[in-house]
Tab-separated table of C-alpha atoms and ligand atoms in Angstrom:
chain	number	residue	atom	x	y	z
W	1	MET	CA	-12.136	30.512	-6.710
W	2	THR	CA	-11.031	30.308	-10.292
W	3	GLN	CA	-13.110	29.213	-13.192
W	4	ASP	CA	-11.556	26.827	-15.646
W	5	PRO	CA	-12.517	27.889	-19.164
W	6	ILE	CA	-12.417	24.303	-20.374
W	7	SER	CA	-14.715	22.735	-17.843
W	8	SER	CA	-15.976	20.403	-20.547
W	9	ARG	CA	-12.680	18.549	-20.176
W	10	LEU	CA	-13.816	17.222	-16.826
W	11	ALA	CA	-13.127	13.535	-16.806
W	12	PRO	CA	-14.789	12.323	-20.005
W	13	HIS	CA	-14.807	8.776	-18.617
W	14	VAL	CA	-16.986	10.024	-15.784
W	15	LYS	CA	-19.545	11.409	-18.203
W	16	HIS	CA	-19.821	8.113	-20.030
W	17	LEU	CA	-20.603	5.873	-17.120
W	18	SER	CA	-23.047	3.227	-18.138
W	19	ALA	CA	-24.946	0.456	-16.467
W	20	GLY	CA	-23.805	-1.982	-13.813
W	21	ASP	CA	-21.084	-1.190	-11.317
W	22	ALA	CA	-20.357	2.168	-12.825
W	23	ALA	CA	-23.913	3.372	-12.331
W	24	ILE	CA	-23.788	2.875	-8.590
W	25	ALA	CA	-20.125	3.800	-8.143
W	26	GLY	CA	-19.667	6.547	-5.589
W	27	SER	CA	-16.075	7.098	-6.467
W	28	LEU	CA	-13.917	6.302	-9.405
W	29	LEU	CA	-10.196	5.717	-9.660
W	30	THR	CA	-9.068	6.114	-13.250
W	31	ILE	CA	-5.690	4.817	-14.376
W	32	ASP	CA	-4.628	6.096	-17.764
W	33	LEU	CA	-2.400	3.355	-19.156
W	34	GLY	CA	-1.820	5.398	-22.305
W	35	ALA	CA	-0.257	8.114	-20.167
W	36	LEU	CA	1.853	5.474	-18.398
W	37	GLU	CA	3.134	4.333	-21.780
W	38	ILE	CA	3.967	7.909	-22.822
W	39	ASN	CA	5.759	8.517	-19.523
W	40	TYR	CA	7.818	5.360	-20.000
W	41	ALA	CA	8.800	6.428	-23.538
W	42	ASP	CA	9.781	9.821	-22.168
W	43	LEU	CA	11.984	8.258	-19.475
W	44	VAL	CA	13.559	5.915	-22.033
W	45	GLU	CA	14.555	8.962	-24.025
W	46	LYS	CA	15.826	10.807	-20.942
W	47	SER	CA	17.823	7.725	-19.916
W	48	GLY	CA	19.847	8.071	-23.117
W	49	GLU	CA	22.276	5.176	-23.550
W	50	ALA	CA	21.132	3.466	-20.359
W	51	GLU	CA	18.402	0.851	-20.284
W	52	CYS	CA	15.273	2.177	-18.584
W	53	SER	CA	13.669	-0.240	-16.135
W	54	ALA	CA	10.421	0.243	-14.207
W	55	VAL	CA	9.829	0.122	-10.477
W	56	ILE	CA	6.465	-1.557	-9.894
W	57	LYS	CA	6.605	-2.101	-6.130
W	58	ALA	CA	3.573	-1.429	-3.922
W	59	ASP	CA	1.089	-2.518	-6.584
W	60	ALA	CA	2.850	-0.283	-9.099
W	61	TYR	CA	2.440	2.720	-6.784
W	62	GLY	CA	-1.218	1.906	-6.318
W	63	THR	CA	-2.056	1.758	-10.020
W	64	GLY	CA	-2.334	-2.045	-10.236
W	65	LEU	CA	0.721	-4.236	-10.703
W	66	GLU	CA	-0.636	-6.462	-13.470
W	67	GLU	CA	-2.049	-3.684	-15.641
W	68	ALA	CA	0.995	-1.477	-15.208
W	69	ALA	CA	3.432	-4.327	-15.836
W	70	LYS	CA	1.626	-5.416	-18.991
W	71	THR	CA	1.545	-1.865	-20.340
W	72	LEU	CA	5.216	-1.269	-19.589
W	73	TRP	CA	6.261	-4.564	-21.167
W	74	GLN	CA	4.355	-3.631	-24.330
W	75	ALA	CA	6.114	-0.272	-24.256
W	76	GLY	CA	9.437	-2.131	-24.389
W	77	CYS	CA	10.428	-2.352	-20.729
W	78	ARG	CA	12.331	-5.560	-19.916
W	79	THR	CA	13.655	-5.076	-16.381
W	80	PHE	CA	11.368	-4.523	-13.391
W	81	PHE	CA	11.902	-3.882	-9.696
W	82	VAL	CA	9.594	-4.844	-6.854
W	83	ALA	CA	10.261	-4.626	-3.106
W	84	HIS	CA	8.867	-7.933	-1.801
W	85	PRO	CA	9.272	-11.477	-3.157
W	86	GLN	CA	5.481	-11.923	-3.315
W	87	GLU	CA	5.265	-8.892	-5.568
W	88	GLY	CA	7.918	-10.569	-7.678
W	89	ALA	CA	5.873	-13.744	-7.954
W	90	ARG	CA	2.816	-11.721	-8.945
W	91	ALA	CA	4.810	-9.850	-11.546
W	92	ARG	CA	6.214	-13.136	-12.845
W	93	SER	CA	2.740	-14.438	-13.745
W	94	THR	CA	2.186	-11.343	-15.870
W	95	LEU	CA	5.724	-11.062	-17.199
W	96	PRO	CA	7.021	-14.541	-18.041
W	97	ASP	CA	10.136	-13.258	-19.815
W	98	ALA	CA	11.073	-10.145	-17.834
W	99	THR	CA	14.082	-9.688	-15.587
W	100	LEU	CA	12.738	-9.153	-12.059
W	101	TYR	CA	14.600	-7.824	-9.037
W	102	ALA	CA	13.370	-7.667	-5.433
W	103	LEU	CA	14.852	-4.551	-3.832
W	104	ASN	CA	14.334	-5.593	-0.216
W	105	GLY	CA	16.608	-8.587	-0.670
W	106	LEU	CA	16.028	-12.007	0.886
W	107	VAL	CA	12.845	-11.391	2.868
W	108	GLY	CA	11.624	-14.227	5.077
W	109	ASP	CA	13.034	-17.010	7.255
W	110	ASP	CA	16.639	-17.855	6.507
W	111	THR	CA	15.707	-21.212	5.040
W	112	ASP	CA	15.973	-22.988	1.729
W	113	ALA	CA	12.212	-22.530	1.348
W	114	THR	CA	12.740	-18.780	1.189
W	115	MET	CA	15.582	-19.101	-1.269
W	116	SER	CA	13.696	-21.501	-3.496
W	117	TYR	CA	10.749	-19.075	-3.623
W	118	TYR	CA	13.010	-16.575	-5.372
W	119	HIS	CA	14.446	-19.323	-7.526
W	120	THR	CA	11.077	-20.764	-8.574
W	121	HIS	CA	9.644	-17.396	-9.549
W	122	ARG	CA	12.949	-16.274	-11.055
W	123	VAL	CA	13.046	-13.192	-8.871
W	124	ARG	CA	16.580	-11.903	-8.395
W	125	PRO	CA	17.176	-10.756	-4.831
W	126	VAL	CA	19.133	-7.545	-4.434
W	127	LEU	CA	21.570	-8.611	-1.696
W	128	GLY	CA	22.396	-5.831	0.733
W	129	CYS	CA	24.390	-7.386	3.598
W	130	TYR	CA	26.870	-10.194	4.301
W	131	GLU	CA	24.192	-12.465	5.769
W	132	GLU	CA	22.253	-12.341	2.521
W	133	ILE	CA	25.394	-13.011	0.506
W	134	ASP	CA	26.081	-16.071	2.688
W	135	LEU	CA	22.520	-17.345	2.341
W	136	TRP	CA	22.401	-16.950	-1.414
W	137	SER	CA	25.871	-18.506	-1.729
W	138	ARG	CA	24.846	-21.504	0.348
W	139	TYR	CA	21.677	-22.007	-1.671
W	140	CYS	CA	23.446	-21.679	-5.029
W	141	ARG	CA	26.095	-24.195	-3.935
W	142	SER	CA	23.422	-26.603	-2.722
W	143	ILE	CA	21.618	-26.608	-6.062
W	144	GLY	CA	24.832	-26.357	-8.067
W	145	GLU	CA	23.651	-23.350	-10.049
W	146	ALA	CA	25.067	-19.807	-10.073
W	147	LEU	CA	21.752	-17.973	-9.855
W	148	PRO	CA	21.588	-14.269	-10.720
W	149	CYS	CA	21.215	-11.548	-8.102
W	150	GLY	CA	21.776	-7.856	-7.583
W	151	LEU	CA	24.168	-6.271	-5.087
W	152	HIS	CA	23.168	-3.162	-3.205
W	153	PHE	CA	25.862	-0.808	-1.912
W	154	ASP	CA	25.122	1.989	0.496
W	155	THR	CA	26.539	5.343	-0.557
W	156	GLY	CA	24.821	7.595	1.961
W	157	MET	CA	21.206	6.582	2.621
W	158	ASN	CA	22.180	4.416	5.599
W	159	ARG	CA	19.279	2.165	4.783
W	160	LEU	CA	20.006	-1.058	2.886
W	161	GLY	CA	23.267	-1.914	1.207
W	162	LEU	CA	26.818	-3.112	1.736
W	163	SER	CA	29.567	-0.720	2.786
W	164	LYS	CA	32.460	0.540	0.718
W	165	LYS	CA	34.702	-1.667	2.842
W	166	ALA	CA	32.565	-4.675	1.957
W	167	ALA	CA	32.847	-3.727	-1.719
W	168	HIS	CA	36.649	-3.883	-1.483
W	169	LYS	CA	36.579	-7.159	0.430
W	170	LEU	CA	34.213	-8.796	-2.037
W	171	SER	CA	36.026	-7.622	-5.123
W	172	ASP	CA	39.338	-8.867	-3.659
W	173	ALA	CA	37.858	-12.220	-2.734
W	174	TRP	CA	36.201	-12.661	-6.105
W	175	THR	CA	39.419	-12.048	-8.072
W	176	THR	CA	40.851	-15.247	-6.591
W	177	GLN	CA	37.596	-17.181	-6.392
W	178	PRO	CA	34.401	-16.119	-8.192
W	179	PRO	CA	31.208	-16.164	-6.100
W	180	PRO	CA	28.852	-19.164	-6.288
W	181	PHE	CA	26.154	-16.861	-7.704
W	182	THR	CA	26.093	-14.519	-10.695
W	183	PRO	CA	25.934	-10.833	-9.794
W	184	THR	CA	24.017	-9.219	-12.681
W	185	LEU	CA	23.634	-5.733	-11.189
W	186	ILE	CA	25.376	-3.471	-8.739
W	187	MET	CA	23.242	-0.637	-7.481
W	188	SER	CA	22.917	2.165	-4.989
W	189	HIS	CA	20.177	4.669	-4.205
W	190	LEU	CA	20.231	8.478	-4.156
W	191	ALA	CA	19.076	10.204	-0.982
W	192	CYS	CA	18.399	13.758	-2.206
W	193	ALA	CA	17.950	13.564	-5.976
W	194	ASP	CA	14.632	15.444	-5.749
W	195	ASP	CA	16.737	18.542	-5.020
W	196	PRO	CA	19.086	18.922	-8.018
W	197	HIS	CA	21.294	21.370	-6.072
W	198	HIS	CA	21.781	19.187	-3.044
W	199	PRO	CA	25.501	18.603	-2.415
W	200	LEU	CA	24.892	14.950	-1.475
W	201	ASN	CA	24.041	14.147	-5.092
W	202	SER	CA	27.597	14.499	-6.360
W	203	THR	CA	29.007	12.974	-3.151
W	204	LEU	CA	26.922	9.836	-3.632
W	205	LEU	CA	27.782	9.794	-7.314
W	206	ASP	CA	31.514	9.829	-6.545
W	207	ARG	CA	31.125	7.080	-3.968
W	208	PHE	CA	29.172	4.940	-6.411
W	209	ARG	CA	31.743	5.483	-9.150
W	210	ALA	CA	34.457	4.229	-6.790
W	211	ILE	CA	32.454	1.087	-6.029
W	212	ARG	CA	31.607	0.559	-9.643
W	213	ALA	CA	35.306	0.628	-10.538
W	214	LEU	CA	35.762	-2.469	-8.362
W	215	PHE	CA	33.215	-4.429	-10.419
W	216	PRO	CA	33.795	-3.166	-13.943
W	217	ASP	CA	32.049	-6.104	-15.619
W	218	ILE	CA	28.765	-5.898	-13.739
W	219	PRO	CA	26.044	-3.515	-15.022
W	220	ALA	CA	25.465	-0.607	-12.655
W	221	SER	CA	22.393	1.376	-11.602
W	222	LEU	CA	21.997	4.486	-9.435
W	223	ALA	CA	19.150	6.683	-10.670
W	224	ASN	CA	15.549	6.676	-9.465
W	225	SER	CA	13.118	9.038	-11.263
W	226	ALA	CA	14.747	12.165	-9.892
W	227	GLY	CA	18.157	10.703	-10.730
W	228	VAL	CA	17.116	10.349	-14.370
W	229	PHE	CA	16.544	14.116	-14.445
W	230	LEU	CA	19.975	14.784	-12.924
W	231	GLY	CA	21.527	13.899	-16.265
W	232	PRO	CA	23.735	11.296	-17.948
W	233	ASP	CA	26.387	11.176	-15.184
W	234	TYR	CA	23.797	9.504	-13.002
W	235	HIS	CA	22.416	7.019	-15.537
W	236	PHE	CA	25.113	4.300	-15.661
W	237	ASP	CA	23.782	1.142	-17.378
W	238	LEU	CA	20.247	1.046	-16.019
W	239	THR	CA	17.849	3.661	-14.638
W	240	ARG	CA	15.127	2.774	-12.110
W	241	PRO	CA	12.251	5.256	-12.276
W	242	GLY	CA	9.100	4.717	-10.243
W	243	ILE	CA	7.084	7.824	-9.370
W	244	ALA	CA	7.637	9.640	-12.685
W	245	LEU	CA	6.117	6.697	-14.574
W	246	TYR	CA	2.920	7.166	-12.611
W	247	GLY	CA	2.810	10.904	-13.213
W	248	GLY	CA	4.140	11.997	-9.819
W	249	LEU	CA	6.539	14.837	-9.230
W	250	ALA	CA	10.133	13.625	-9.015
W	251	THR	CA	11.983	16.921	-8.701
W	252	SER	CA	10.713	19.406	-6.108
W	253	ASN	CA	9.971	23.015	-7.029
W	254	ARG	CA	9.902	22.367	-10.762
W	255	PRO	CA	6.953	21.988	-13.127
W	256	ASN	CA	6.026	18.322	-13.479
W	257	PRO	CA	6.926	17.181	-17.008
W	258	MET	CA	5.023	13.887	-16.802
W	259	GLN	CA	1.499	13.040	-17.952
W	260	THR	CA	-1.211	12.458	-15.370
W	261	VAL	CA	-1.831	8.749	-14.916
W	262	VAL	CA	-4.096	8.624	-11.863
W	263	THR	CA	-7.364	10.528	-11.377
W	264	LEU	CA	-9.619	10.207	-8.358
W	265	ASN	CA	-13.240	11.299	-8.752
W	266	SER	CA	-16.141	11.167	-6.371
W	267	ARG	CA	-19.811	12.087	-6.378
W	268	VAL	CA	-21.682	14.790	-4.548
W	269	LEU	CA	-24.200	12.999	-2.331
W	270	SER	CA	-26.112	16.090	-1.252
W	271	THR	CA	-25.846	19.847	-0.876
W	272	ARG	CA	-27.055	22.077	1.942
W	273	HIS	CA	-27.266	25.705	2.948
W	274	VAL	CA	-25.620	26.489	6.282
W	275	PRO	CA	-25.886	29.919	7.890
W	276	LYS	CA	-22.870	31.941	8.998
W	277	GLY	CA	-21.307	30.904	12.297
W	278	GLN	CA	-22.071	27.171	12.196
W	279	SER	CA	-19.395	24.536	12.758
W	280	VAL	CA	-18.845	21.785	10.201
W	281	SER	CA	-17.813	18.121	10.636
W	282	TYR	CA	-16.117	16.359	13.596
W	283	GLY	CA	-14.468	18.434	16.270
W	284	ALA	CA	-16.162	21.629	15.053
W	285	SER	CA	-12.745	22.653	13.756
W	286	GLU	CA	-14.084	25.046	11.107
W	287	VAL	CA	-16.933	27.528	11.310
W	288	THR	CA	-18.727	29.051	8.330
W	289	LYS	CA	-17.589	32.669	7.842
W	290	ARG	CA	-20.703	33.568	5.862
W	291	ASP	CA	-23.989	32.051	4.803
W	292	SER	CA	-22.655	29.058	2.876
W	293	ARG	CA	-23.595	26.313	0.515
W	294	LEU	CA	-21.830	23.024	1.198
W	295	ALA	CA	-21.596	19.817	-0.817
W	296	ILE	CA	-21.046	16.447	0.815
W	297	ILE	CA	-18.890	14.099	-1.235
W	298	ASN	CA	-18.590	10.346	-1.189
W	299	MET	CA	-14.929	10.190	-0.253
W	300	GLY	CA	-13.013	9.844	2.974
W	301	TYR	CA	-9.788	8.637	4.490
W	302	ALA	CA	-10.898	5.005	4.177
W	303	ASP	CA	-10.673	5.572	0.424
W	304	GLY	CA	-7.119	6.837	0.777
W	305	TYR	CA	-8.006	10.524	0.748
W	306	LEU	CA	-5.770	11.655	3.575
W	307	ARG	CA	-7.293	13.035	6.778
W	308	THR	CA	-4.350	15.410	7.062
W	309	GLY	CA	-5.878	17.267	4.104
W	310	SER	CA	-8.640	18.449	6.484
W	311	SER	CA	-9.428	22.143	6.882
W	312	SER	CA	-9.888	24.189	10.041
W	313	ASP	CA	-10.198	27.808	11.129
W	314	LYS	CA	-6.446	27.776	11.690
W	315	ARG	CA	-5.250	26.027	8.582
W	316	LYS	CA	-6.656	25.752	5.073
W	317	GLY	CA	-7.113	22.211	3.785
W	318	ALA	CA	-7.000	20.627	0.347
W	319	ARG	CA	-9.079	21.806	-2.585
W	320	VAL	CA	-11.032	19.879	-5.193
W	321	TYR	CA	-12.026	20.539	-8.775
W	322	ILE	CA	-15.702	20.535	-9.639
W	323	GLU	CA	-17.484	21.471	-12.865
W	324	GLY	CA	-14.811	23.945	-13.934
W	325	TYR	CA	-14.225	25.471	-10.496
W	326	GLU	CA	-12.023	24.883	-7.521
W	327	ALA	CA	-13.630	24.434	-4.131
W	328	PRO	CA	-12.016	24.132	-0.697
W	329	ILE	CA	-12.641	21.404	1.819
W	330	ILE	CA	-14.372	22.671	4.933
W	331	GLY	CA	-13.829	20.914	8.266
W	332	ARG	CA	-12.370	17.473	8.803
W	333	VAL	CA	-12.125	14.714	6.232
W	334	THR	CA	-13.990	11.774	7.783
W	335	MET	CA	-13.840	8.052	7.110
W	336	ASP	CA	-16.396	7.987	4.301
W	337	LEU	CA	-17.344	11.601	3.654
W	338	THR	CA	-15.752	14.966	2.973
W	339	ILE	CA	-17.465	18.354	2.887
W	340	ILE	CA	-16.593	21.095	0.410
W	341	ASP	CA	-17.591	24.750	0.312
W	342	VAL	CA	-19.337	25.523	-2.981
W	343	THR	CA	-20.736	28.929	-2.023
W	344	ASP	CA	-18.839	30.669	-4.841
W	345	ILE	CA	-19.985	28.252	-7.532
W	346	PRO	CA	-23.273	28.852	-9.369
W	347	GLU	CA	-26.013	26.884	-7.658
W	348	ASP	CA	-27.051	24.898	-10.712
W	349	ALA	CA	-23.457	23.791	-11.445
W	350	VAL	CA	-23.169	21.655	-8.313
W	351	LYS	CA	-25.906	19.280	-7.358
W	352	ARG	CA	-26.508	15.801	-6.063
W	353	GLY	CA	-24.673	13.436	-8.430
W	354	SER	CA	-22.100	15.986	-9.674
W	355	TRP	CA	-18.603	14.558	-10.066
W	356	VAL	CA	-15.694	16.029	-8.153
W	357	GLU	CA	-12.019	15.587	-9.011
W	358	LEU	CA	-9.994	15.026	-5.824
W	359	PHE	CA	-6.810	14.849	-7.832
W	360	GLY	CA	-6.004	14.365	-11.490
W	361	PRO	CA	-5.383	16.577	-14.526
W	362	HIS	CA	-6.989	19.684	-12.959
W	363	MET	CA	-5.799	19.182	-9.404
W	364	PRO	CA	-2.222	17.867	-9.315
W	365	ILE	CA	-1.766	15.006	-6.867
W	366	ASP	CA	1.427	16.560	-5.541
W	367	GLU	CA	-0.388	19.797	-4.609
W	368	VAL	CA	-3.000	17.852	-2.690
W	369	ALA	CA	-0.256	15.790	-1.046
W	370	ALA	CA	1.694	18.902	-0.050
W	371	ILE	CA	-1.346	20.402	1.684
W	372	ALA	CA	-1.839	17.075	3.461
W	373	GLY	CA	1.760	17.273	4.660
W	374	THR	CA	3.068	14.463	2.513
W	375	ILE	CA	4.218	13.552	-0.997
W	376	GLY	CA	2.443	12.163	-4.040
W	377	TYR	CA	4.084	8.770	-3.394
W	378	GLU	CA	2.176	8.339	-0.140
W	379	LEU	CA	-1.122	9.512	-1.577
W	380	LEU	CA	-0.792	7.096	-4.524
W	381	THR	CA	0.152	4.107	-2.393
W	382	SER	CA	-2.629	4.875	0.117
W	383	LEU	CA	-5.406	4.593	-2.419
W	384	GLY	CA	-7.990	2.290	-0.924
W	385	LEU	CA	-9.702	-0.515	-2.723
W	386	ARG	CA	-13.139	0.983	-2.344
W	387	SER	CA	-13.294	3.122	-5.469
W	388	LEU	CA	-14.330	1.576	-8.741
W	389	ARG	CA	-11.196	1.220	-10.837
W	390	ARG	CA	-11.186	2.086	-14.490
W	391	TYR	CA	-8.305	1.555	-16.877
W	392	LEU	CA	-8.111	3.714	-19.980
R	1	PLP	C1	11.417	3.011	-4.855
R	1	PLP	C2	12.787	2.950	-5.375
R	1	PLP	C3	13.091	3.458	-6.653
R	1	PLP	C4	12.115	4.293	-7.456
R	1	PLP	O1	12.107	5.587	-6.890
R	1	PLP	P1	11.228	6.792	-7.498
R	1	PLP	O2	11.635	7.956	-6.667
R	1	PLP	O3	9.809	6.407	-7.270
R	1	PLP	O4	11.572	6.931	-8.916
R	1	PLP	C5	14.350	3.232	-7.164
R	1	PLP	N1	15.281	2.558	-6.442
R	1	PLP	C6	15.038	2.091	-5.201
R	1	PLP	C7	16.097	1.374	-4.443
R	1	PLP	C8	13.784	2.275	-4.617
R	1	PLP	O5	13.554	1.836	-3.375
């Protein structure tokens, strides 16, 4: 285990907990809105000539849609993407003047009620198939207004989006008769941008350029966070970062250039000495290899701390940061509790009430996610509602 020479940096907000909720909080989710603002400014700069939007789907990647949206608006962001219409409506109450797009398109029954939901909340659907184009056309004709929308073209994800053939058909049709709606964005999505050397990046770029050429007057967007880092060829008129705003790693196998936004802390509930050869936690999957000191922490998978980060005799689990040291998990992560091995840490440094960092500035979320067999995105969006939330 390594000692951090600046252990005094451990979560200053944790050390200043006062009365009320904070005093009885067993775990604390800290969202650093200042860091979010810095990350946005950084991505604006990296986006160069292109406008930099913000993706705030899934409760702004678990950080809280309202708080994130407000912060980003103050930082100068004017265009936002959500996935679902309800997220759009929520964002609209916080952002009365923003441009809002719903990436999943026209979600819901194919009725006017669905269409008017988008209309009322001024959420622009990103249309990704002919059926959606027909529905939006019909609705716009019925109200006699050419409402804005985005158009999604598939360049290689095989997820949402219209084909290249559809792009040709639409652009031909619209030269003779313009559509009954106003397309304000054409977009596509990169499949492998997290790997800058992946050959699909330039393939998708070429395909998107060809589609873009068919709609020269409509602003275009291709880049997610990783796409922003691929450079100006990928930026077009609008970039769409999500994960990098929230401090997650966008490009694999590179140092993360973003500031940490999310920190998860939890308390030690008790410590115990366990002799060598004893099994720990459910399933007896890990046995102490020596006389050990263990600390039980107030955090489990019901809080969003993934069970796949568990440890066993066969496979090492995630680690945590505590009082200037790193400590490994021992045994399985359970619903409400996780056990860590603090044998190598001085006895008086870890006691009942000590605060542990599960991830944050000392324990990168993407390292924890990798050990748990996933990515920072999933860890962020899994964060339960049980921790006390603090916004800095
Ligand atoms: C989620 C999403 C983004 C943001 O992706 P990040 O990798 O989080 O930057 C951008 N575009 C689309 C279509 C998305 O679904």
